[in-house]
CSV table of C-alpha atoms in Angstrom, one decimal:
chain,number,residue,atom,x,y,z
A,1,UNK,CA,9.2,7.6,-16.5
A,2,UNK,CA,7.6,5.3,-13.9
A,3,UNK,CA,9.6,4.5,-10.7
A,4,UNK,CA,9.4,0.9,-9.6
A,5,UNK,CA,10.1,0.6,-5.9
A,6,UNK,CA,11.1,-2.9,-4.9
A,7,UNK,CA,9.9,-3.3,-1.3
A,8,UNK,CA,10.8,-6.9,-0.6
A,9,UNK,CA,13.6,-8.2,1.6
A,10,UNK,CA,13.9,-8.9,5.3
A,11,UNK,CA,17.0,-7.0,6.3
A,12,UNK,CA,18.1,-9.9,8.5
A,13,UNK,CA,21.5,-8.4,9.2
A,14,UNK,CA,19.8,-5.5,11.0
A,15,UNK,CA,18.1,-7.8,13.5
A,16,UNK,CA,16.6,-7.4,16.1
A,17,UNK,CA,15.3,-4.0,14.8
A,18,UNK,CA,14.5,-5.4,11.4
A,19,UNK,CA,12.3,-8.5,11.3
A,20,UNK,CA,10.4,-10.4,8.6
A,21,UNK,CA,7.0,-8.9,9.5
A,22,UNK,CA,8.4,-5.4,9.7
A,23,UNK,CA,11.8,-5.2,7.9
A,24,UNK,CA,14.2,-2.3,7.6
A,25,UNK,CA,12.5,-0.5,4.7
A,26,UNK,CA,9.7,0.4,7.1
A,27,UNK,CA,12.0,1.7,9.8
A,28,UNK,CA,13.4,5.2,10.4
A,29,UNK,CA,17.1,4.4,10.5
A,30,UNK,CA,18.8,7.5,9.2
A,31,UNK,CA,16.2,10.3,9.5
A,32,UNK,CA,12.6,11.2,10.3
A,33,UNK,CA,11.2,9.3,7.4
A,34,UNK,CA,11.3,5.5,7.0
A,35,UNK,CA,13.5,4.2,4.2
A,36,UNK,CA,10.5,3.6,2.0
A,37,UNK,CA,9.3,7.1,2.5
A,38,UNK,CA,12.7,8.6,1.8
A,39,UNK,CA,12.9,6.6,-1.4
A,40,UNK,CA,9.6,8.0,-2.6
A,41,UNK,CA,10.5,11.6,-1.6
A,42,UNK,CA,13.8,11.3,-3.4
A,43,UNK,CA,11.9,11.3,-6.7
A,44,UNK,CA,10.6,14.9,-6.2
A,45,UNK,CA,12.1,17.2,-8.8
A,46,UNK,CA,12.7,14.6,-11.5
A,47,UNK,CA,11.2,15.7,-14.7
A,48,UNK,CA,8.3,13.6,-16.2
A,49,UNK,CA,8.0,11.2,-13.3
A,50,UNK,CA,4.7,9.5,-12.7
A,51,UNK,CA,3.6,8.0,-9.3
A,52,UNK,CA,5.5,4.8,-8.6
A,53,UNK,CA,4.6,1.2,-9.0
A,54,UNK,CA,5.3,-0.6,-5.7
A,55,UNK,CA,6.2,-4.3,-5.6
A,56,UNK,CA,5.9,-5.8,-2.2
A,57,UNK,CA,5.3,-8.9,-0.2
A,58,UNK,CA,1.6,-9.6,0.4
A,59,UNK,CA,2.2,-9.6,4.2
A,60,UNK,CA,3.6,-6.0,4.0
A,61,UNK,CA,0.9,-4.4,1.9
A,62,UNK,CA,-0.8,-2.3,4.5
A,63,UNK,CA,2.4,-1.0,6.1
A,64,UNK,CA,3.7,0.0,2.6
A,65,UNK,CA,0.5,1.7,1.5
A,66,UNK,CA,0.1,3.6,4.8
A,67,UNK,CA,3.6,4.8,4.9
A,68,UNK,CA,3.4,6.3,1.4
A,69,UNK,CA,0.1,7.9,2.2
A,70,UNK,CA,1.7,9.5,5.3
A,71,UNK,CA,4.0,11.5,3.0
A,72,UNK,CA,1.4,12.1,0.3
A,73,UNK,CA,3.1,9.9,-2.3
A,74,UNK,CA,0.4,7.4,-3.1
A,75,UNK,CA,1.6,4.8,-5.7
A,76,UNK,CA,-0.3,4.3,-8.9
A,77,UNK,CA,-0.2,0.5,-8.3
A,78,UNK,CA,0.8,-1.9,-5.5
A,79,UNK,CA,1.7,-5.3,-6.9
A,80,UNK,CA,1.6,-8.1,-4.2
A,81,UNK,CA,4.0,-11.0,-4.6
A,82,UNK,CA,2.4,-14.1,-3.1
A,83,UNK,CA,5.9,-15.5,-2.6
A,84,UNK,CA,9.5,-14.3,-2.9
A,85,UNK,CA,11.1,-14.9,-6.3
A,86,UNK,CA,13.9,-12.3,-6.3
A,87,UNK,CA,14.3,-9.1,-8.3
A,88,UNK,CA,14.0,-10.3,-11.9
A,89,UNK,CA,10.4,-11.5,-11.7
A,90,UNK,CA,9.4,-8.5,-9.5
A,91,UNK,CA,10.6,-6.1,-12.2
A,92,UNK,CA,8.9,-8.2,-14.9
A,93,UNK,CA,5.6,-7.8,-13.1
A,94,UNK,CA,6.1,-4.1,-12.9
A,95,UNK,CA,7.0,-3.9,-16.6
A,96,UNK,CA,3.8,-5.9,-17.5
A,97,UNK,CA,1.8,-3.5,-15.4
A,98,UNK,CA,3.4,-0.5,-17.0
A,99,UNK,CA,2.9,-1.8,-20.5
A,100,UNK,CA,-0.8,-2.4,-19.8
A,101,UNK,CA,-1.3,1.4,-19.8
A,102,UNK,CA,-0.6,1.4,-23.6
A,103,UNK,CA,2.6,3.5,-23.4
A,104,UNK,CA,6.2,2.2,-23.2
A,105,UNK,CA,7.6,4.1,-20.3
A,106,UNK,CA,11.1,4.1,-18.8
A,107,UNK,CA,11.2,2.2,-15.6
A,108,UNK,CA,13.4,3.6,-12.8
A,109,UNK,CA,14.0,0.6,-10.6
A,110,UNK,CA,14.8,1.5,-7.0
A,111,UNK,CA,15.2,-0.7,-3.9
A,112,UNK,CA,13.1,0.7,-1.0
A,113,UNK,CA,15.8,0.2,1.6
A,114,UNK,CA,18.8,2.3,0.4
A,115,UNK,CA,20.2,5.6,1.6
A,116,UNK,CA,20.9,8.4,-0.9
A,117,UNK,CA,22.1,11.4,1.0
A,118,UNK,CA,22.6,13.7,-2.0
A,119,UNK,CA,19.3,13.9,-3.9
A,120,UNK,CA,20.8,16.3,-6.5
A,121,UNK,CA,23.6,13.8,-7.3
A,122,UNK,CA,20.9,11.1,-7.7
A,123,UNK,CA,18.9,13.3,-10.1
A,124,UNK,CA,22.0,14.1,-12.2
A,125,UNK,CA,22.8,10.4,-12.6
A,126,UNK,CA,19.2,9.6,-13.6
A,127,UNK,CA,19.3,12.4,-16.2
A,128,UNK,CA,22.5,11.0,-17.7
A,129,UNK,CA,21.0,7.5,-17.7
A,130,UNK,CA,17.8,8.7,-19.4
A,131,UNK,CA,19.7,9.4,-22.6
A,132,UNK,CA,21.1,5.8,-22.7
A,133,UNK,CA,17.8,4.2,-21.7
A,134,UNK,CA,15.9,6.1,-24.5
A,135,UNK,CA,18.4,4.7,-27.0
A,136,UNK,CA,17.6,1.1,-25.9
A,137,UNK,CA,20.3,0.5,-23.3
A,138,UNK,CA,19.6,-1.3,-20.0
A,139,UNK,CA,21.3,1.1,-17.6
A,140,UNK,CA,22.6,0.2,-14.1
A,141,UNK,CA,23.9,2.8,-11.7
A,142,UNK,CA,27.5,2.3,-10.5
A,143,UNK,CA,28.4,3.9,-7.2
A,144,UNK,CA,31.8,5.6,-7.4
A,145,UNK,CA,33.7,3.7,-4.7
A,146,UNK,CA,35.3,5.6,-1.8
A,147,UNK,CA,37.0,2.6,-0.2
A,148,UNK,CA,38.0,-1.0,-1.0
A,149,UNK,CA,34.6,-2.4,0.1
A,150,UNK,CA,34.3,-6.2,0.3
A,151,UNK,CA,30.6,-6.3,0.9
A,152,UNK,CA,29.5,-5.1,-2.5
A,153,UNK,CA,29.6,-6.5,-6.0
A,154,UNK,CA,31.4,-4.4,-8.6
A,155,UNK,CA,30.9,-3.4,-12.2
A,156,UNK,CA,33.8,-2.9,-14.6
A,157,UNK,CA,33.4,-0.2,-17.2
A,158,UNK,CA,34.1,-0.8,-20.8
A,159,UNK,CA,34.0,1.6,-23.8
A,160,UNK,CA,32.5,5.0,-23.3
A,161,UNK,CA,28.9,5.6,-24.6
A,162,UNK,CA,26.9,8.9,-24.2
A,163,UNK,CA,27.3,9.9,-20.5
A,164,UNK,CA,28.3,6.4,-19.3
A,165,UNK,CA,30.1,3.3,-20.3
A,166,UNK,CA,29.2,-0.1,-21.7
A,167,UNK,CA,29.3,-2.7,-19.0
A,168,UNK,CA,32.5,-4.9,-19.5
A,169,UNK,CA,31.9,-7.2,-16.6
A,170,UNK,CA,29.9,-7.8,-13.4
A,171,UNK,CA,32.1,-9.3,-10.6
A,172,UNK,CA,31.1,-10.8,-7.3
A,173,UNK,CA,32.1,-9.5,-3.9
A,174,UNK,CA,35.9,-9.5,-3.8
A,175,UNK,CA,38.4,-10.1,-1.0
A,176,UNK,CA,40.3,-7.1,0.3
A,177,UNK,CA,43.4,-7.3,-1.9
A,178,UNK,CA,41.2,-7.6,-5.0
A,179,UNK,CA,39.0,-4.7,-3.8
A,180,UNK,CA,42.1,-2.6,-3.4
A,181,UNK,CA,43.1,-3.3,-7.0
A,182,UNK,CA,39.6,-2.4,-8.2
A,183,UNK,CA,39.8,0.9,-6.4
A,184,UNK,CA,43.3,1.7,-7.7
A,185,UNK,CA,42.3,0.9,-11.3
A,186,UNK,CA,39.5,3.5,-11.5
A,187,UNK,CA,37.6,1.1,-13.8
A,188,UNK,CA,35.2,-0.3,-11.2
A,189,UNK,CA,32.1,0.9,-9.5
A,190,UNK,CA,30.0,-0.6,-6.7
A,191,UNK,CA,26.9,-2.4,-8.0
A,192,UNK,CA,24.0,-0.3,-6.6
A,193,UNK,CA,21.0,-2.5,-7.6
A,194,UNK,CA,19.3,0.5,-9.3
A,195,UNK,CA,18.4,0.5,-13.0
A,196,UNK,CA,16.7,2.4,-15.8
A,197,UNK,CA,15.4,0.9,-19.0
A,198,UNK,CA,12.3,0.9,-21.2
A,199,UNK,CA,9.6,-1.6,-20.1
A,200,UNK,CA,9.6,-3.2,-23.5
A,201,UNK,CA,13.4,-3.6,-23.6
A,202,UNK,CA,13.5,-5.4,-20.3
A,203,UNK,CA,10.8,-7.8,-21.4
A,204,UNK,CA,12.6,-8.4,-24.7
A,205,UNK,CA,15.8,-9.2,-23.0
A,206,UNK,CA,14.0,-11.4,-20.4
A,207,UNK,CA,12.3,-13.3,-23.3
A,208,UNK,CA,15.7,-13.9,-24.9
A,209,UNK,CA,17.6,-14.9,-21.8
A,210,UNK,CA,15.0,-16.4,-19.4
A,211,UNK,CA,11.8,-17.2,-21.4
A,212,UNK,CA,10.5,-19.6,-18.7
A,213,UNK,CA,10.6,-16.7,-16.2
A,214,UNK,CA,8.7,-14.3,-18.5
A,215,UNK,CA,6.1,-17.0,-19.3
A,216,UNK,CA,5.5,-17.6,-15.6
A,217,UNK,CA,5.2,-13.9,-14.9
A,218,UNK,CA,2.8,-13.3,-17.8
A,219,UNK,CA,0.6,-16.1,-16.5
A,220,UNK,CA,0.8,-14.8,-13.0
A,221,UNK,CA,-0.1,-11.2,-14.0
A,222,UNK,CA,-2.9,-12.4,-16.3
A,223,UNK,CA,-4.4,-14.1,-13.3
A,224,UNK,CA,-4.1,-11.1,-11.0
A,225,UNK,CA,-7.2,-9.7,-9.3
A,226,UNK,CA,-7.8,-6.2,-7.8
A,227,UNK,CA,-8.3,-6.1,-4.1
A,228,UNK,CA,-8.9,-2.6,-2.6
A,229,UNK,CA,-5.8,-0.6,-3.8
A,230,UNK,CA,-3.8,-3.7,-4.4
A,231,UNK,CA,-3.1,-6.1,-7.4
A,232,UNK,CA,-2.9,-9.6,-6.1
A,233,UNK,CA,-0.7,-11.7,-8.4
A,234,UNK,CA,-1.9,-15.2,-9.1
A,235,UNK,CA,-0.1,-17.4,-6.5
A,236,UNK,CA,-0.2,-20.7,-8.3
A,237,UNK,CA,1.3,-19.3,-11.5
A,238,UNK,CA,3.9,-17.2,-9.7
A,239,UNK,CA,5.0,-20.1,-7.5
A,240,UNK,CA,6.2,-21.8,-10.7
A,241,UNK,CA,8.4,-18.8,-11.6
A,242,UNK,CA,12.1,-19.4,-11.3
A,243,UNK,CA,13.8,-17.3,-8.7
A,244,UNK,CA,16.7,-15.1,-9.9
A,245,UNK,CA,18.1,-11.6,-9.6
A,246,UNK,CA,17.9,-9.1,-12.4
A,247,UNK,CA,21.7,-9.2,-12.6
A,248,UNK,CA,21.9,-12.9,-13.2
A,249,UNK,CA,18.8,-13.2,-15.3
A,250,UNK,CA,19.3,-10.2,-17.6
A,251,UNK,CA,22.1,-7.7,-17.0
A,252,UNK,CA,25.0,-10.2,-17.1
A,253,UNK,CA,23.7,-11.7,-20.3
A,254,UNK,CA,22.5,-8.7,-22.4
A,255,UNK,CA,24.8,-7.0,-24.9
A,256,UNK,CA,23.0,-3.7,-24.2
A,257,UNK,CA,24.0,-3.1,-20.6
A,258,UNK,CA,25.5,0.3,-19.7
A,259,UNK,CA,26.6,1.8,-16.5
A,260,UNK,CA,26.3,5.4,-15.3
A,261,UNK,CA,28.4,6.5,-12.3
A,262,UNK,CA,26.6,8.0,-9.3
A,263,UNK,CA,28.1,10.1,-6.5
A,264,UNK,CA,25.2,10.7,-4.1
A,265,UNK,CA,26.1,9.5,-0.7
A,266,UNK,CA,24.7,6.0,-1.3
A,267,UNK,CA,24.6,3.1,1.1
A,268,UNK,CA,22.5,-0.1,1.1
A,269,UNK,CA,22.6,0.0,4.9
A,270,UNK,CA,23.3,-3.7,4.8
A,271,UNK,CA,24.6,-4.0,8.4
A,272,UNK,CA,24.9,-2.3,11.7
A,273,UNK,CA,28.5,-1.2,10.9
A,274,UNK,CA,27.2,0.5,7.7
A,275,UNK,CA,24.7,2.5,9.8
A,276,UNK,CA,27.5,3.5,12.2
A,277,UNK,CA,29.6,4.7,9.2
A,278,UNK,CA,26.7,6.7,7.8
A,279,UNK,CA,25.7,8.6,10.9
A,280,UNK,CA,27.1,11.5,12.7
A,281,UNK,CA,29.1,10.3,15.8
A,282,UNK,CA,30.1,11.9,19.0
A,283,UNK,CA,33.7,12.9,20.1
A,284,UNK,CA,34.4,9.3,21.2
A,285,UNK,CA,33.3,7.9,17.8
A,286,UNK,CA,30.1,6.5,19.3
A,287,UNK,CA,26.6,6.4,17.7
A,288,UNK,CA,24.2,6.5,20.6
A,289,UNK,CA,20.4,6.5,20.1
A,290,UNK,CA,17.9,6.3,22.9
A,291,UNK,CA,18.5,6.5,26.6
A,292,UNK,CA,22.2,5.5,26.7
A,293,UNK,CA,25.0,6.2,29.2
A,294,UNK,CA,28.5,5.6,27.8
A,295,UNK,CA,31.6,5.8,30.0
A,296,UNK,CA,35.1,5.2,28.6
A,297,UNK,CA,33.7,3.6,25.4
A,298,UNK,CA,34.6,4.3,21.8
A,299,UNK,CA,33.7,3.2,18.3
A,300,UNK,CA,30.4,1.8,19.5
A,301,UNK,CA,26.8,1.8,18.1
A,302,UNK,CA,24.1,1.6,20.8
A,303,UNK,CA,20.5,1.6,19.7
A,304,UNK,CA,18.4,1.8,22.8
A,305,UNK,CA,14.7,1.1,23.3
A,306,UNK,CA,12.5,2.1,26.2
A,307,UNK,CA,14.9,1.4,29.0
A,308,UNK,CA,18.3,2.8,30.0
A,309,UNK,CA,21.4,1.1,28.4
A,310,UNK,CA,24.8,1.6,29.9
A,311,UNK,CA,28.2,0.7,28.4
A,312,UNK,CA,31.5,0.9,30.2
A,313,UNK,CA,35.1,0.4,29.1
A,314,UNK,CA,34.2,-1.2,25.8
A,315,UNK,CA,35.4,-0.7,22.2
A,316,UNK,CA,33.8,-1.4,18.8
A,317,UNK,CA,30.6,-3.0,20.0
A,318,UNK,CA,27.1,-3.0,18.6
A,319,UNK,CA,24.4,-3.1,21.2
A,320,UNK,CA,20.7,-3.1,20.0
A,321,UNK,CA,18.0,-3.2,22.6
A,322,UNK,CA,14.3,-3.9,21.7
A,323,UNK,CA,11.3,-4.8,23.8
A,324,UNK,CA,11.9,-8.5,23.4
A,325,UNK,CA,15.5,-9.0,22.4
A,326,UNK,CA,19.0,-7.7,23.1
A,327,UNK,CA,21.9,-8.2,20.7
A,328,UNK,CA,25.5,-7.5,21.5
A,329,UNK,CA,28.1,-8.0,18.8
A,330,UNK,CA,31.6,-7.2,17.8
A,331,UNK,CA,31.3,-4.5,15.2
A,332,UNK,CA,33.7,-6.3,12.9
A,333,UNK,CA,31.3,-9.3,12.8
A,334,UNK,CA,27.9,-7.7,12.3
A,335,UNK,CA,27.6,-9.2,8.8
A,336,UNK,CA,27.1,-12.5,10.6
A,337,UNK,CA,24.0,-11.3,12.5
A,338,UNK,CA,21.8,-13.2,9.9
A,339,UNK,CA,23.2,-16.5,11.4
A,340,UNK,CA,21.4,-15.6,14.7
A,341,UNK,CA,18.2,-15.1,12.7
A,342,UNK,CA,18.7,-18.5,11.0
A,343,UNK,CA,19.1,-20.1,14.4
A,344,UNK,CA,15.9,-18.4,15.6
A,345,UNK,CA,14.0,-19.8,12.6
A,346,UNK,CA,15.4,-23.3,13.2
A,347,UNK,CA,14.1,-23.1,16.8
A,348,UNK,CA,10.8,-21.7,15.5
A,349,UNK,CA,11.1,-18.7,17.7
A,350,UNK,CA,8.8,-15.8,17.0
A,351,UNK,CA,11.6,-13.2,17.4
A,352,UNK,CA,12.8,-13.9,13.9
A,353,UNK,CA,9.5,-12.7,12.4
A,354,UNK,CA,7.7,-10.4,14.7
A,355,UNK,CA,8.4,-7.6,17.2
A,356,UNK,CA,6.6,-7.5,20.5
A,357,UNK,CA,4.5,-4.7,18.8
A,358,UNK,CA,2.8,-6.1,15.7
A,359,UNK,CA,1.2,-3.7,13.2
A,360,UNK,CA,-2.1,-4.5,11.5
A,361,UNK,CA,-4.1,-2.5,9.0
A,362,UNK,CA,-6.5,-1.4,11.8
A,363,UNK,CA,-3.7,-0.4,14.2
A,364,UNK,CA,-1.4,-2.5,16.3
A,365,UNK,CA,-1.1,-4.7,19.4
A,366,UNK,CA,1.7,-5.0,21.9
A,367,UNK,CA,2.1,-8.3,23.8
A,368,UNK,CA,3.0,-6.8,27.2
A,369,UNK,CA,2.9,-10.0,29.3
A,370,UNK,CA,2.2,-13.7,29.1
A,371,UNK,CA,2.6,-17.1,30.8
A,372,UNK,CA,1.0,-20.5,30.9
A,373,UNK,CA,-2.6,-20.3,29.7
A,374,UNK,CA,-2.7,-16.4,29.6
A,375,UNK,CA,-1.5,-13.5,27.5
A,376,UNK,CA,-1.9,-9.7,28.0
A,377,UNK,CA,-2.0,-7.3,25.0
A,378,UNK,CA,-2.4,-3.6,24.6
A,379,UNK,CA,-4.5,-3.0,21.5
A,380,UNK,CA,-4.8,0.3,19.7
A,381,UNK,CA,-7.4,0.7,16.9
A,382,UNK,CA,-7.3,3.7,14.6
A,383,UNK,CA,-10.5,5.9,14.3
A,384,UNK,CA,-13.0,4.4,11.9
A,385,UNK,CA,-11.3,1.0,11.8
A,386,UNK,CA,-12.4,-2.4,12.8
A,387,UNK,CA,-11.0,-5.9,13.4
A,388,UNK,CA,-12.4,-8.8,11.5
A,389,UNK,CA,-15.6,-10.6,12.5
A,390,UNK,CA,-14.0,-13.7,14.1
A,391,UNK,CA,-14.0,-16.4,16.7
A,392,UNK,CA,-11.5,-18.6,18.6
A,393,UNK,CA,-11.5,-22.3,19.3
A,394,UNK,CA,-9.1,-22.3,22.2
A,395,UNK,CA,-9.3,-19.0,24.1
A,396,UNK,CA,-11.6,-16.5,25.8
A,397,UNK,CA,-10.9,-12.8,26.0
A,398,UNK,CA,-11.5,-10.0,28.5
A,399,UNK,CA,-11.4,-6.4,27.1
A,400,UNK,CA,-10.9,-3.3,29.2
A,401,UNK,CA,-11.2,0.1,27.5
A,402,UNK,CA,-8.6,2.6,28.8
A,403,UNK,CA,-9.2,5.4,26.1
A,404,UNK,CA,-11.8,6.1,23.5
A,405,UNK,CA,-15.0,4.3,22.6
A,406,UNK,CA,-15.3,0.6,21.5
A,407,UNK,CA,-18.2,-0.8,19.5
A,408,UNK,CA,-18.3,-4.5,20.4
A,409,UNK,CA,-20.1,-7.2,18.5
A,410,UNK,CA,-20.6,-10.3,20.8
A,411,UNK,CA,-22.7,-13.0,19.3
A,412,UNK,CA,-26.1,-11.4,18.5
A,413,UNK,CA,-25.4,-8.4,20.7
A,414,UNK,CA,-23.8,-5.0,20.0
A,415,UNK,CA,-22.6,-2.8,22.8
A,416,UNK,CA,-20.7,0.4,23.3
A,417,UNK,CA,-17.9,0.6,25.9
A,418,UNK,CA,-16.2,3.8,27.1
A,419,UNK,CA,-13.2,4.3,29.4
A,420,UNK,CA,-13.0,2.0,32.4
A,421,UNK,CA,-15.7,-0.3,31.0
A,422,UNK,CA,-15.1,-3.9,30.1
A,423,UNK,CA,-16.6,-7.0,28.5
A,424,UNK,CA,-15.9,-10.8,28.3
A,425,UNK,CA,-15.8,-12.8,25.0
A,426,UNK,CA,-16.3,-16.5,25.8
A,427,UNK,CA,-14.5,-19.2,23.8
A,428,UNK,CA,-16.3,-20.0,20.6
A,429,UNK,CA,-18.4,-16.8,20.5
A,430,UNK,CA,-18.3,-14.7,17.2
A,431,UNK,CA,-17.1,-11.2,17.9
A,432,UNK,CA,-15.7,-8.0,16.5
A,433,UNK,CA,-14.1,-4.8,17.8
A,434,UNK,CA,-14.6,-1.4,16.2
A,435,UNK,CA,-13.6,2.2,16.8
A,436,UNK,CA,-16.5,4.4,15.9
A,437,UNK,CA,-14.8,7.5,17.4
A,438,UNK,CA,-12.4,10.2,16.3
A,439,UNK,CA,-9.5,9.4,18.6
A,440,UNK,CA,-7.5,6.1,18.8
A,441,UNK,CA,-9.2,3.4,20.8
A,442,UNK,CA,-6.9,1.8,23.4
A,443,UNK,CA,-7.8,-1.3,25.4
A,444,UNK,CA,-6.2,-4.1,27.4
A,445,UNK,CA,-7.0,-7.6,26.3
A,446,UNK,CA,-6.4,-10.5,28.6
A,447,UNK,CA,-6.5,-13.9,26.8
A,448,UNK,CA,-6.9,-17.2,28.6
A,449,UNK,CA,-7.1,-20.7,27.3
A,450,UNK,CA,-5.2,-23.8,26.3
A,451,UNK,CA,-3.7,-22.3,23.1
A,452,UNK,CA,-3.0,-18.6,22.5
A,453,UNK,CA,-1.4,-18.6,19.0
A,454,UNK,CA,-2.3,-16.0,16.4
A,455,UNK,CA,-3.4,-18.7,14.1
A,456,UNK,CA,-6.4,-19.5,16.3
A,457,UNK,CA,-8.6,-17.1,14.4
A,458,UNK,CA,-11.6,-18.1,12.2
A,459,UNK,CA,-12.6,-15.0,10.2
A,460,UNK,CA,-16.1,-14.6,8.9
A,461,UNK,CA,-15.8,-11.0,7.5
A,462,UNK,CA,-12.8,-8.8,7.0
A,463,UNK,CA,-12.7,-5.5,5.2
A,464,UNK,CA,-9.0,-5.9,4.5
A,465,UNK,CA,-9.3,-9.1,2.5
A,466,UNK,CA,-7.5,-11.4,5.0
A,467,UNK,CA,-8.5,-15.1,5.2
């Protein structure tokens, strides 16, 4: 069995904490581990499980790889999608990669951004589904509903088969009266988006029901190239692939779909209210994280950042404070947070995509101040890492080391800087920053010039394969 962890998605309904460049699967929302790390650790104890195949957006590749290494769960392969094409093509790429090994493994398909509180319940459901998948069924996991939830799709069970049921019907998100009927009937489970099937069976069904998609995925995978620990899928071929979910492309059309019920404390954490429901709350029914003062407040979720947040005399609010954005919403309307993100995108504002702190494969930078013709960043470079050899057309840079040692390439010169030393990089001069030491390098960068955008970078060499 090979787990396939789908690490796409932007988690826009959890803005401003989740953003396109660093979405919710990379955040620690319900525990010490990130959601991606918790997904990988959840596999411990399953019999016969190989290291996972990870499918992620090209822009997230270093964050995904590093987070799995932090918990010693390195994947056997990281497939990089050059563009988003939904879950059906992503799974097809993983199936092609698995088939290339010469075996025909079972694929356990798991989104990277779900919560499963009961690992033992998850393992029991996978064991039950294995019997069905080995006999040729395409198995989906149905979450036994605990309430008439209107935010999930549902699966209606048909005739019993092995330790599950044949799928009678997939249904869209219902209104409340319909959801109440589903719950009362006992025939419906929530659609979890988790699956188990043989790689060959999935490819067979995709060939029958969506041959154009499979053809595009085969061409894209055939044109893939290895880059460090990553497999870069051919962008031109994959861009021609139709975009569709695995439910629409395969599961709703196949005659071999089966559903196995799962009771494991599952949630897709699709909104701030879902996070409030999951977490342990105080005596006033509040979920308070960070430096928060609450007086005469109840039913609230407050996610504080680096500064004090105070709430007084309010009910059922969601307050999320980050370095560069503050969101206040009625808890009953948090499903609409994505409309704020859409407006940010329409206005071409950076807060839709990036946090103030932006992670890079070499470390991170934090934009701590800025104004007309200047910007100030705090830069942290991990030991042994280096930025690309680069130059800028529109800005000059001043670097001041506050901790560690910096090896600086500036034109034809190379210099070493230690704490309280500085250097100046004139506009148009080729330069590079390295950390040759054993502790993180921290420095302050002051940029000045007519244009300070991140796209004013001409790279000549880069160990991370960036253009």
